[in-house]
Amino acid sequence: MLKRIIYICLGATAITLAVSGCKTPELIQKNVNAAVPESYSNSSQDSTNTAADVVWKDYFSDPYLKALIDTALSNNQELNITLQEIQIAQNEIRVRKGEILPSVGLGAAAGVDKVGRYTSQGANDANTDIKPGKEMPDPLQDYMLGAYATWEVDIWHKLRNAKKSAMTRYLASVEGKNFMVTNLISEIANSYYELLALDNQLAIVKQNIEIQNNAYEIVKYQKQAARVTELAVRRFEAQVLNTKSLQFGIQQNIIEIENRINFLVGRFPQKVERDANAFGDLIPETIQAGIPSQLLANRPDIRQAELELAASKIDINVAKADFYPSLEIKAGLGFNAFNPSYIFTSPESLIYSLTGELIAPLINRNAIKARYLMANAKQIQAIYNYEQTILNAYIEVANQLSNISNLEKTYDLKSQEVQALTQSVDISNELFNSARADYMEVLLTQRDALESRFDLIETRMKQMNAKVNIYQALGGGWK
């Protein structure tokens, strides 16, 4: 017995109504902001060579800093999490690609069926012979082995657009990783320079403690000689104690910065290797900012936002395709018999089927409309995010270029201030020893000199941070 099941289901009336009534909802319109930034200020406009084009290993010269960054790029947990997100996005492409291709599977089934004698099927089976002289078995067994396939024909490019959207988001995730690399390098470099600054501040504090102790001893001798009062002795003692307290505060800050670096590097607390003496020799180089349009090519966050915008636009086409009919083809081929010994008997046990289904939404399309409008709203959101990212990038660059210029002038003035106050400390000590200056003048001069040296180190640290921040703002470090 040859069993053939071939049918095509075409709902012609439903399709006509659905297509004629599938007008998509009105899209949300966004006002376009045509404002274009003019240019960077106070910077070189060389478009052939920018700081962002320099590899981070060449941009940073300190070997200890290079080693920290290199270790962080391998061990940082947050970066490794982002790398797994890239793998997830890559697998999403494979999922979307698989939806375009036909789905093929194998199946096997076995069962038994006992029907009543006084039923239509039971009566029919009792009066039917499988072959002359052999009645239909009771109960009736059933064995089946075959392959089946389903395929949705991508008429409206819905599946291909979904794949394209997944691929675009994969590229966006890669840019997100690059942006994280830039931020990671910048955070480690800034923390490293802060650590060097604290080392130098600690060294200055220890030097001042020694100087103030010497002054304290001199004052005690002068008090014994009745040249000063007990008040002067106590004020000098308080100054020494105050400076010593600064030492422990700086030491605690050093531990916290070291552990912040250890966390970024992905290791447990330990000493961060560094050369504190190299801090005084650090001189920020001239920064080539390039032209504003190069930010679009260099900054990973801008390219990520651009790709997300492109993907959101494709998603609208995917959602729009839900309003149109979908064509699905199903096919099956196999063997079916009531006895395992007959299952591969051909053509009597051979079965196959071919079905085509064309279905379109007709009633209650609110869910489809909602998905379409949601995709459109997400595109508008992506546009705003893209604009915000570009605006933020230009502002960051402008701020850092201005910061570099102002810090350079500040450092020159602070250097002169430190030189003047250092000389004034020696002068005040000499005048105090010759009884031509009050002890308060000595104390205030020492305090001002210490604060000025602290400020000078902090200004140098800010200069190095500005060097790092402009590198980050221009989109460097990820290449």
mmCIF file with all atom_site columns, N, CA, C and O in Angstrom, residues 427-468:
data_model
loop_
_atom_site.group_PDB
_atom_site.id
_atom_site.type_symbol
_atom_site.label_atom_id
_atom_site.label_alt_id
_atom_site.label_comp_id
_atom_site.label_asym_id
_atom_site.label_entity_id
_atom_site.label_seq_id
_atom_site.pdbx_PDB_ins_code
_atom_site.Cartn_x
_atom_site.Cartn_y
_atom_site.Cartn_z
_atom_site.occupancy
_atom_site.B_iso_or_equiv
_atom_site.pdbx_formal_charge
_atom_site.auth_seq_id
_atom_site.auth_comp_id
_atom_site.auth_asym_id
_atom_site.auth_atom_id
_atom_site.pdbx_PDB_model_num
ATOM 1   N N  . ILE A 1 427 ? 66.276 81.659 55.132 1.00 0.00 ? 427 ILE A N  1
ATOM 2   C CA . ILE A 1 427 ? 66.383 83.043 55.629 1.00 0.00 ? 427 ILE A CA 1
ATOM 3   C C  . ILE A 1 427 ? 65.703 83.181 56.996 1.00 0.00 ? 427 ILE A C  1
ATOM 4   O O  . ILE A 1 427 ? 66.240 83.804 57.929 1.00 0.00 ? 427 ILE A O  1
ATOM 5   N N  . SER A 1 428 ? 64.527 82.582 57.135 1.00 0.00 ? 428 SER A N  1
ATOM 6   C CA . SER A 1 428 ? 63.806 82.695 58.408 1.00 0.00 ? 428 SER A CA 1
ATOM 7   C C  . SER A 1 428 ? 64.559 82.008 59.533 1.00 0.00 ? 428 SER A C  1
ATOM 8   O O  . SER A 1 428 ? 64.573 82.504 60.679 1.00 0.00 ? 428 SER A O  1
ATOM 9   N N  . ASN A 1 429 ? 65.210 80.894 59.238 1.00 0.00 ? 429 ASN A N  1
ATOM 10  C CA . ASN A 1 429 ? 66.000 80.218 60.277 1.00 0.00 ? 429 ASN A CA 1
ATOM 11  C C  . ASN A 1 429 ? 67.176 81.066 60.730 1.00 0.00 ? 429 ASN A C  1
ATOM 12  O O  . ASN A 1 429 ? 67.482 81.159 61.929 1.00 0.00 ? 429 ASN A O  1
ATOM 13  N N  . GLU A 1 430 ? 67.834 81.681 59.756 1.00 0.00 ? 430 GLU A N  1
ATOM 14  C CA . GLU A 1 430 ? 68.969 82.527 60.109 1.00 0.00 ? 430 GLU A CA 1
ATOM 15  C C  . GLU A 1 430 ? 68.511 83.735 60.932 1.00 0.00 ? 430 GLU A C  1
ATOM 16  O O  . GLU A 1 430 ? 69.155 84.108 61.929 1.00 0.00 ? 430 GLU A O  1
ATOM 17  N N  . LEU A 1 431 ? 67.415 84.341 60.527 1.00 0.00 ? 431 LEU A N  1
ATOM 18  C CA . LEU A 1 431 ? 66.906 85.505 61.269 1.00 0.00 ? 431 LEU A CA 1
ATOM 19  C C  . LEU A 1 431 ? 66.444 85.102 62.666 1.00 0.00 ? 431 LEU A C  1
ATOM 20  O O  . LEU A 1 431 ? 66.635 85.857 63.644 1.00 0.00 ? 431 LEU A O  1
ATOM 21  N N  . PHE A 1 432 ? 65.852 83.907 62.778 1.00 0.00 ? 432 PHE A N  1
ATOM 22  C CA . PHE A 1 432 ? 65.395 83.458 64.097 1.00 0.00 ? 432 PHE A CA 1
ATOM 23  C C  . PHE A 1 432 ? 66.580 83.191 65.010 1.00 0.00 ? 432 PHE A C  1
ATOM 24  O O  . PHE A 1 432 ? 66.546 83.536 66.205 1.00 0.00 ? 432 PHE A O  1
ATOM 25  N N  . ASN A 1 433 ? 67.629 82.584 64.459 1.00 0.00 ? 433 ASN A N  1
ATOM 26  C CA . ASN A 1 433 ? 68.810 82.294 65.276 1.00 0.00 ? 433 ASN A CA 1
ATOM 27  C C  . ASN A 1 433 ? 69.511 83.574 65.735 1.00 0.00 ? 433 ASN A C  1
ATOM 28  O O  . ASN A 1 433 ? 70.143 83.597 66.807 1.00 0.00 ? 433 ASN A O  1
ATOM 29  N N  . SER A 1 434 ? 69.362 84.611 64.936 1.00 0.00 ? 434 SER A N  1
ATOM 30  C CA . SER A 1 434 ? 69.992 85.890 65.328 1.00 0.00 ? 434 SER A CA 1
ATOM 31  C C  . SER A 1 434 ? 68.997 86.809 66.030 1.00 0.00 ? 434 SER A C  1
ATOM 32  O O  . SER A 1 434 ? 69.278 87.996 66.210 1.00 0.00 ? 434 SER A O  1
ATOM 33  N N  . ALA A 1 435 ? 67.835 86.244 66.410 1.00 0.00 ? 435 ALA A N  1
ATOM 34  C CA . ALA A 1 435 ? 66.809 86.965 67.168 1.00 0.00 ? 435 ALA A CA 1
ATOM 35  C C  . ALA A 1 435 ? 66.244 88.156 66.410 1.00 0.00 ? 435 ALA A C  1
ATOM 36  O O  . ALA A 1 435 ? 65.786 89.139 67.001 1.00 0.00 ? 435 ALA A O  1
ATOM 37  N N  . ARG A 1 436 ? 66.255 88.066 65.075 1.00 0.00 ? 436 ARG A N  1
ATOM 38  C CA . ARG A 1 436 ? 65.673 89.148 64.280 1.00 0.00 ? 436 ARG A CA 1
ATOM 39  C C  . ARG A 1 436 ? 64.347 88.737 63.641 1.00 0.00 ? 436 ARG A C  1
ATOM 40  O O  . ARG A 1 436 ? 63.777 89.492 62.858 1.00 0.00 ? 436 ARG A O  1
ATOM 41  N N  . ALA A 1 437 ? 63.879 87.536 63.973 1.00 0.00 ? 437 ALA A N  1
ATOM 42  C CA . ALA A 1 437 ? 62.589 87.068 63.451 1.00 0.00 ? 437 ALA A CA 1
ATOM 43  C C  . ALA A 1 437 ? 61.877 86.302 64.528 1.00 0.00 ? 437 ALA A C  1
ATOM 44  O O  . ALA A 1 437 ? 62.491 85.649 65.387 1.00 0.00 ? 437 ALA A O  1
ATOM 45  N N  . ASP A 1 438 ? 60.560 86.378 64.503 1.00 0.00 ? 438 ASP A N  1
ATOM 46  C CA . ASP A 1 438 ? 59.732 85.680 65.477 1.00 0.00 ? 438 ASP A CA 1
ATOM 47  C C  . ASP A 1 438 ? 59.614 84.198 65.093 1.00 0.00 ? 438 ASP A C  1
ATOM 48  O O  . ASP A 1 438 ? 59.690 83.834 63.915 1.00 0.00 ? 438 ASP A O  1
ATOM 49  N N  . TYR A 1 439 ? 59.414 83.338 66.077 1.00 0.00 ? 439 TYR A N  1
ATOM 50  C CA . TYR A 1 439 ? 59.320 81.896 65.794 1.00 0.00 ? 439 TYR A CA 1
ATOM 51  C C  . TYR A 1 439 ? 58.108 81.576 64.918 1.00 0.00 ? 439 TYR A C  1
ATOM 52  O O  . TYR A 1 439 ? 58.100 80.612 64.162 1.00 0.00 ? 439 TYR A O  1
ATOM 53  N N  . MET A 1 440 ? 57.054 82.407 65.017 1.00 0.00 ? 440 MET A N  1
ATOM 54  C CA . MET A 1 440 ? 55.874 82.174 64.188 1.00 0.00 ? 440 MET A CA 1
ATOM 55  C C  . MET A 1 440 ? 56.197 82.347 62.708 1.00 0.00 ? 440 MET A C  1
ATOM 56  O O  . MET A 1 440 ? 55.648 81.652 61.846 1.00 0.00 ? 440 MET A O  1
ATOM 57  N N  . GLU A 1 441 ? 57.096 83.264 62.387 1.00 0.00 ? 441 GLU A N  1
ATOM 58  C CA . GLU A 1 441 ? 57.502 83.438 61.000 1.00 0.00 ? 441 GLU A CA 1
ATOM 59  C C  . GLU A 1 441 ? 58.207 82.186 60.485 1.00 0.00 ? 441 GLU A C  1
ATOM 60  O O  . GLU A 1 441 ? 58.028 81.780 59.330 1.00 0.00 ? 441 GLU A O  1
ATOM 61  N N  . VAL A 1 442 ? 58.995 81.561 61.352 1.00 0.00 ? 442 VAL A N  1
ATOM 62  C CA . VAL A 1 442 ? 59.680 80.325 60.961 1.00 0.00 ? 442 VAL A CA 1
ATOM 63  C C  . VAL A 1 442 ? 58.664 79.216 60.706 1.00 0.00 ? 442 VAL A C  1
ATOM 64  O O  . VAL A 1 442 ? 58.730 78.489 59.708 1.00 0.00 ? 442 VAL A O  1
ATOM 65  N N  . LEU A 1 443 ? 57.707 79.083 61.617 1.00 0.00 ? 443 LEU A N  1
ATOM 66  C CA . LEU A 1 443 ? 56.712 78.017 61.489 1.00 0.00 ? 443 LEU A CA 1
ATOM 67  C C  . LEU A 1 443 ? 55.858 78.204 60.233 1.00 0.00 ? 443 LEU A C  1
ATOM 68  O O  . LEU A 1 443 ? 55.613 77.254 59.479 1.00 0.00 ? 443 LEU A O  1
ATOM 69  N N  . LEU A 1 444 ? 55.384 79.415 60.018 1.00 0.00 ? 444 LEU A N  1
ATOM 70  C CA . LEU A 1 444 ? 54.539 79.676 58.849 1.00 0.00 ? 444 LEU A CA 1
ATOM 71  C C  . LEU A 1 444 ? 55.312 79.473 57.549 1.00 0.00 ? 444 LEU A C  1
ATOM 72  O O  . LEU A 1 444 ? 54.773 78.958 56.561 1.00 0.00 ? 444 LEU A O  1
ATOM 73  N N  . THR A 1 445 ? 56.576 79.868 57.558 1.00 0.00 ? 445 THR A N  1
ATOM 74  C CA . THR A 1 445 ? 57.393 79.700 56.354 1.00 0.00 ? 445 THR A CA 1
ATOM 75  C C  . THR A 1 445 ? 57.615 78.224 56.055 1.00 0.00 ? 445 THR A C  1
ATOM 76  O O  . THR A 1 445 ? 57.540 77.782 54.888 1.00 0.00 ? 445 THR A O  1
ATOM 77  N N  . GLN A 1 446 ? 57.898 77.434 57.099 1.00 0.00 ? 446 GLN A N  1
ATOM 78  C CA . GLN A 1 446 ? 58.078 75.994 56.894 1.00 0.00 ? 446 GLN A CA 1
ATOM 79  C C  . GLN A 1 446 ? 56.786 75.338 56.387 1.00 0.00 ? 446 GLN A C  1
ATOM 80  O O  . GLN A 1 446 ? 56.819 74.488 55.493 1.00 0.00 ? 446 GLN A O  1
ATOM 81  N N  . ARG A 1 447 ? 55.645 75.742 56.955 1.00 0.00 ? 447 ARG A N  1
ATOM 82  C CA . ARG A 1 447 ? 54.373 75.171 56.526 1.00 0.00 ? 447 ARG A CA 1
ATOM 83  C C  . ARG A 1 447 ? 54.069 75.526 55.070 1.00 0.00 ? 447 ARG A C  1
ATOM 84  O O  . ARG A 1 447 ? 53.655 74.686 54.272 1.00 0.00 ? 447 ARG A O  1
ATOM 85  N N  . ASP A 1 448 ? 54.303 76.801 54.722 1.00 0.00 ? 448 ASP A N  1
ATOM 86  C CA . ASP A 1 448 ? 54.041 77.223 53.345 1.00 0.00 ? 448 ASP A CA 1
ATOM 87  C C  . ASP A 1 448 ? 54.968 76.525 52.359 1.00 0.00 ? 448 ASP A C  1
ATOM 88  O O  . ASP A 1 448 ? 54.550 76.173 51.242 1.00 0.00 ? 448 ASP A O  1
ATOM 89  N N  . ALA A 1 449 ? 56.220 76.301 52.755 1.00 0.00 ? 449 ALA A N  1
ATOM 90  C CA . ALA A 1 449 ? 57.171 75.627 51.866 1.00 0.00 ? 449 ALA A CA 1
ATOM 91  C C  . ALA A 1 449 ? 56.751 74.180 51.632 1.00 0.00 ? 449 ALA A C  1
ATOM 92  O O  . ALA A 1 449 ? 56.835 73.665 50.507 1.00 0.00 ? 449 ALA A O  1
ATOM 93  N N  . LEU A 1 450 ? 56.296 73.529 52.717 1.00 0.00 ? 450 LEU A N  1
ATOM 94  C CA . LEU A 1 450 ? 55.853 72.143 52.581 1.00 0.00 ? 450 LEU A CA 1
ATOM 95  C C  . LEU A 1 450 ? 54.631 72.053 51.665 1.00 0.00 ? 450 LEU A C  1
ATOM 96  O O  . LEU A 1 450 ? 54.568 71.200 50.773 1.00 0.00 ? 450 LEU A O  1
ATOM 97  N N  . GLU A 1 451 ? 53.668 72.940 51.878 1.00 0.00 ? 451 GLU A N  1
ATOM 98  C CA . GLU A 1 451 ? 52.457 72.922 51.050 1.00 0.00 ? 451 GLU A CA 1
ATOM 99  C C  . GLU A 1 451 ? 52.777 73.222 49.592 1.00 0.00 ? 451 GLU A C  1
ATOM 100 O O  . GLU A 1 451 ? 52.191 72.624 48.678 1.00 0.00 ? 451 GLU A O  1
ATOM 101 N N  . SER A 1 452 ? 53.724 74.129 49.353 1.00 0.00 ? 452 SER A N  1
ATOM 102 C CA . SER A 1 452 ? 54.066 74.477 47.971 1.00 0.00 ? 452 SER A CA 1
ATOM 103 C C  . SER A 1 452 ? 54.737 73.294 47.261 1.00 0.00 ? 452 SER A C  1
ATOM 104 O O  . SER A 1 452 ? 54.484 73.068 46.068 1.00 0.00 ? 452 SER A O  1
ATOM 105 N N  . ARG A 1 453 ? 55.571 72.562 47.978 1.00 0.00 ? 453 ARG A N  1
ATOM 106 C CA . ARG A 1 453 ? 56.209 71.389 47.358 1.00 0.00 ? 453 ARG A CA 1
ATOM 107 C C  . ARG A 1 453 ? 55.179 70.295 47.082 1.00 0.00 ? 453 ARG A C  1
ATOM 108 O O  . ARG A 1 453 ? 55.258 69.599 46.075 1.00 0.00 ? 453 ARG A O  1
ATOM 109 N N  . PHE A 1 454 ? 54.209 70.159 48.006 1.00 0.00 ? 454 PHE A N  1
ATOM 110 C CA . PHE A 1 454 ? 53.109 69.220 47.766 1.00 0.00 ? 454 PHE A CA 1
ATOM 111 C C  . PHE A 1 454 ? 52.323 69.633 46.520 1.00 0.00 ? 454 PHE A C  1
ATOM 112 O O  . PHE A 1 454 ? 51.984 68.795 45.665 1.00 0.00 ? 454 PHE A O  1
ATOM 113 N N  . ASP A 1 455 ? 52.039 70.922 46.420 1.00 0.00 ? 455 ASP A N  1
ATOM 114 C CA . ASP A 1 455 ? 51.267 71.418 45.273 1.00 0.00 ? 455 ASP A CA 1
ATOM 115 C C  . ASP A 1 455 ? 52.030 71.220 43.968 1.00 0.00 ? 455 ASP A C  1
ATOM 116 O O  . ASP A 1 455 ? 51.426 70.923 42.923 1.00 0.00 ? 455 ASP A O  1
ATOM 117 N N  . LEU A 1 456 ? 53.342 71.389 44.019 1.00 0.00 ? 456 LEU A N  1
ATOM 118 C CA . LEU A 1 456 ? 54.152 71.213 42.812 1.00 0.00 ? 456 LEU A CA 1
ATOM 119 C C  . LEU A 1 456 ? 54.080 69.760 42.330 1.00 0.00 ? 456 LEU A C  1
ATOM 120 O O  . LEU A 1 456 ? 53.922 69.498 41.125 1.00 0.00 ? 456 LEU A O  1
ATOM 121 N N  . ILE A 1 457 ? 54.179 68.821 43.274 1.00 0.00 ? 457 ILE A N  1
ATOM 122 C CA . ILE A 1 457 ? 54.087 67.402 42.906 1.00 0.00 ? 457 ILE A CA 1
ATOM 123 C C  . ILE A 1 457 ? 52.694 67.080 42.375 1.00 0.00 ? 457 ILE A C  1
ATOM 124 O O  . ILE A 1 457 ? 52.541 66.357 41.380 1.00 0.00 ? 457 ILE A O  1
ATOM 125 N N  . GLU A 1 458 ? 51.678 67.632 43.028 1.00 0.00 ? 458 GLU A N  1
ATOM 126 C CA . GLU A 1 458 ? 50.308 67.372 42.581 1.00 0.00 ? 458 GLU A CA 1
ATOM 127 C C  . GLU A 1 458 ? 50.060 67.959 41.190 1.00 0.00 ? 458 GLU A C  1
ATOM 128 O O  . GLU A 1 458 ? 49.366 67.353 40.372 1.00 0.00 ? 458 GLU A O  1
ATOM 129 N N  . THR A 1 459 ? 50.662 69.115 40.914 1.00 0.00 ? 459 THR A N  1
ATOM 130 C CA . THR A 1 459 ? 50.517 69.708 39.580 1.00 0.00 ? 459 THR A CA 1
ATOM 131 C C  . THR A 1 459 ? 51.182 68.846 38.531 1.00 0.00 ? 459 THR A C  1
ATOM 132 O O  . THR A 1 459 ? 50.638 68.652 37.431 1.00 0.00 ? 459 THR A O  1
ATOM 133 N N  . ARG A 1 460 ? 52.366 68.296 38.852 1.00 0.00 ? 460 ARG A N  1
ATOM 134 C CA . ARG A 1 460 ? 53.026 67.395 37.902 1.00 0.00 ? 460 ARG A CA 1
ATOM 135 C C  . ARG A 1 460 ? 52.182 66.148 37.665 1.00 0.00 ? 460 ARG A C  1
ATOM 136 O O  . ARG A 1 460 ? 52.075 65.657 36.537 1.00 0.00 ? 460 ARG A O  1
ATOM 137 N N  . MET A 1 461 ? 51.567 65.639 38.743 1.00 0.00 ? 461 MET A N  1
ATOM 138 C CA . MET A 1 461 ? 50.704 64.468 38.593 1.00 0.00 ? 461 MET A CA 1
ATOM 139 C C  . MET A 1 461 ? 49.511 64.791 37.688 1.00 0.00 ? 461 MET A C  1
ATOM 140 O O  . MET A 1 461 ? 49.126 63.996 36.828 1.00 0.00 ? 461 MET A O  1
ATOM 141 N N  . LYS A 1 462 ? 48.940 65.976 37.870 1.00 0.00 ? 462 LYS A N  1
ATOM 142 C CA . LYS A 1 462 ? 47.818 66.377 37.025 1.00 0.00 ? 462 LYS A CA 1
ATOM 143 C C  . LYS A 1 462 ? 48.250 66.523 35.577 1.00 0.00 ? 462 LYS A C  1
ATOM 144 O O  . LYS A 1 462 ? 47.475 66.234 34.653 1.00 0.00 ? 462 LYS A O  1
ATOM 145 N N  . GLN A 1 463 ? 49.477 66.971 35.370 1.00 0.00 ? 463 GLN A N  1
ATOM 146 C CA . GLN A 1 463 ? 49.987 67.063 33.999 1.00 0.00 ? 463 GLN A CA 1
ATOM 147 C C  . GLN A 1 463 ? 50.067 65.677 33.355 1.00 0.00 ? 463 GLN A C  1
ATOM 148 O O  . GLN A 1 463 ? 49.665 65.500 32.197 1.00 0.00 ? 463 GLN A O  1
ATOM 149 N N  . MET A 1 464 ? 50.567 64.712 34.106 1.00 0.00 ? 464 MET A N  1
ATOM 150 C CA . MET A 1 464 ? 50.664 63.358 33.564 1.00 0.00 ? 464 MET A CA 1
ATOM 151 C C  . MET A 1 464 ? 49.275 62.745 33.380 1.00 0.00 ? 464 MET A C  1
ATOM 152 O O  . MET A 1 464 ? 49.031 62.008 32.417 1.00 0.00 ? 464 MET A O  1
ATOM 153 N N  . ASN A 1 465 ? 48.358 63.063 34.301 1.00 0.00 ? 465 ASN A N  1
ATOM 154 C CA . ASN A 1 465 ? 46.981 62.589 34.132 1.00 0.00 ? 465 ASN A CA 1
ATOM 155 C C  . ASN A 1 465 ? 46.347 63.203 32.887 1.00 0.00 ? 465 ASN A C  1
ATOM 156 O O  . ASN A 1 465 ? 45.590 62.534 32.173 1.00 0.00 ? 465 ASN A O  1
ATOM 157 N N  . ALA A 1 466 ? 46.641 64.473 32.632 1.00 0.00 ? 466 ALA A N  1
ATOM 158 C CA . ALA A 1 466 ? 46.115 65.116 31.428 1.00 0.00 ? 466 ALA A CA 1
ATOM 159 C C  . ALA A 1 466 ? 46.680 64.467 30.178 1.00 0.00 ? 466 ALA A C  1
ATOM 160 O O  . ALA A 1 466 ? 45.978 64.314 29.172 1.00 0.00 ? 466 ALA A O  1
ATOM 161 N N  . LYS A 1 467 ? 47.944 64.065 30.237 1.00 0.00 ? 467 LYS A N  1
ATOM 162 C CA . LYS A 1 467 ? 48.543 63.351 29.105 1.00 0.00 ? 467 LYS A CA 1
ATOM 163 C C  . LYS A 1 467 ? 47.818 62.035 28.863 1.00 0.00 ? 467 LYS A C  1
ATOM 164 O O  . LYS A 1 467 ? 47.554 61.659 27.706 1.00 0.00 ? 467 LYS A O  1
ATOM 165 N N  . VAL A 1 468 ? 47.491 61.342 29.939 1.00 0.00 ? 468 VAL A N  1
ATOM 166 C CA . VAL A 1 468 ? 46.759 60.078 29.809 1.00 0.00 ? 468 VAL A CA 1
ATOM 167 C C  . VAL A 1 468 ? 45.337 60.325 29.326 1.00 0.00 ? 468 VAL A C  1
ATOM 168 O O  . VAL A 1 468 ? 44.832 59.633 28.432 1.00 0.00 ? 468 VAL A O  1
#
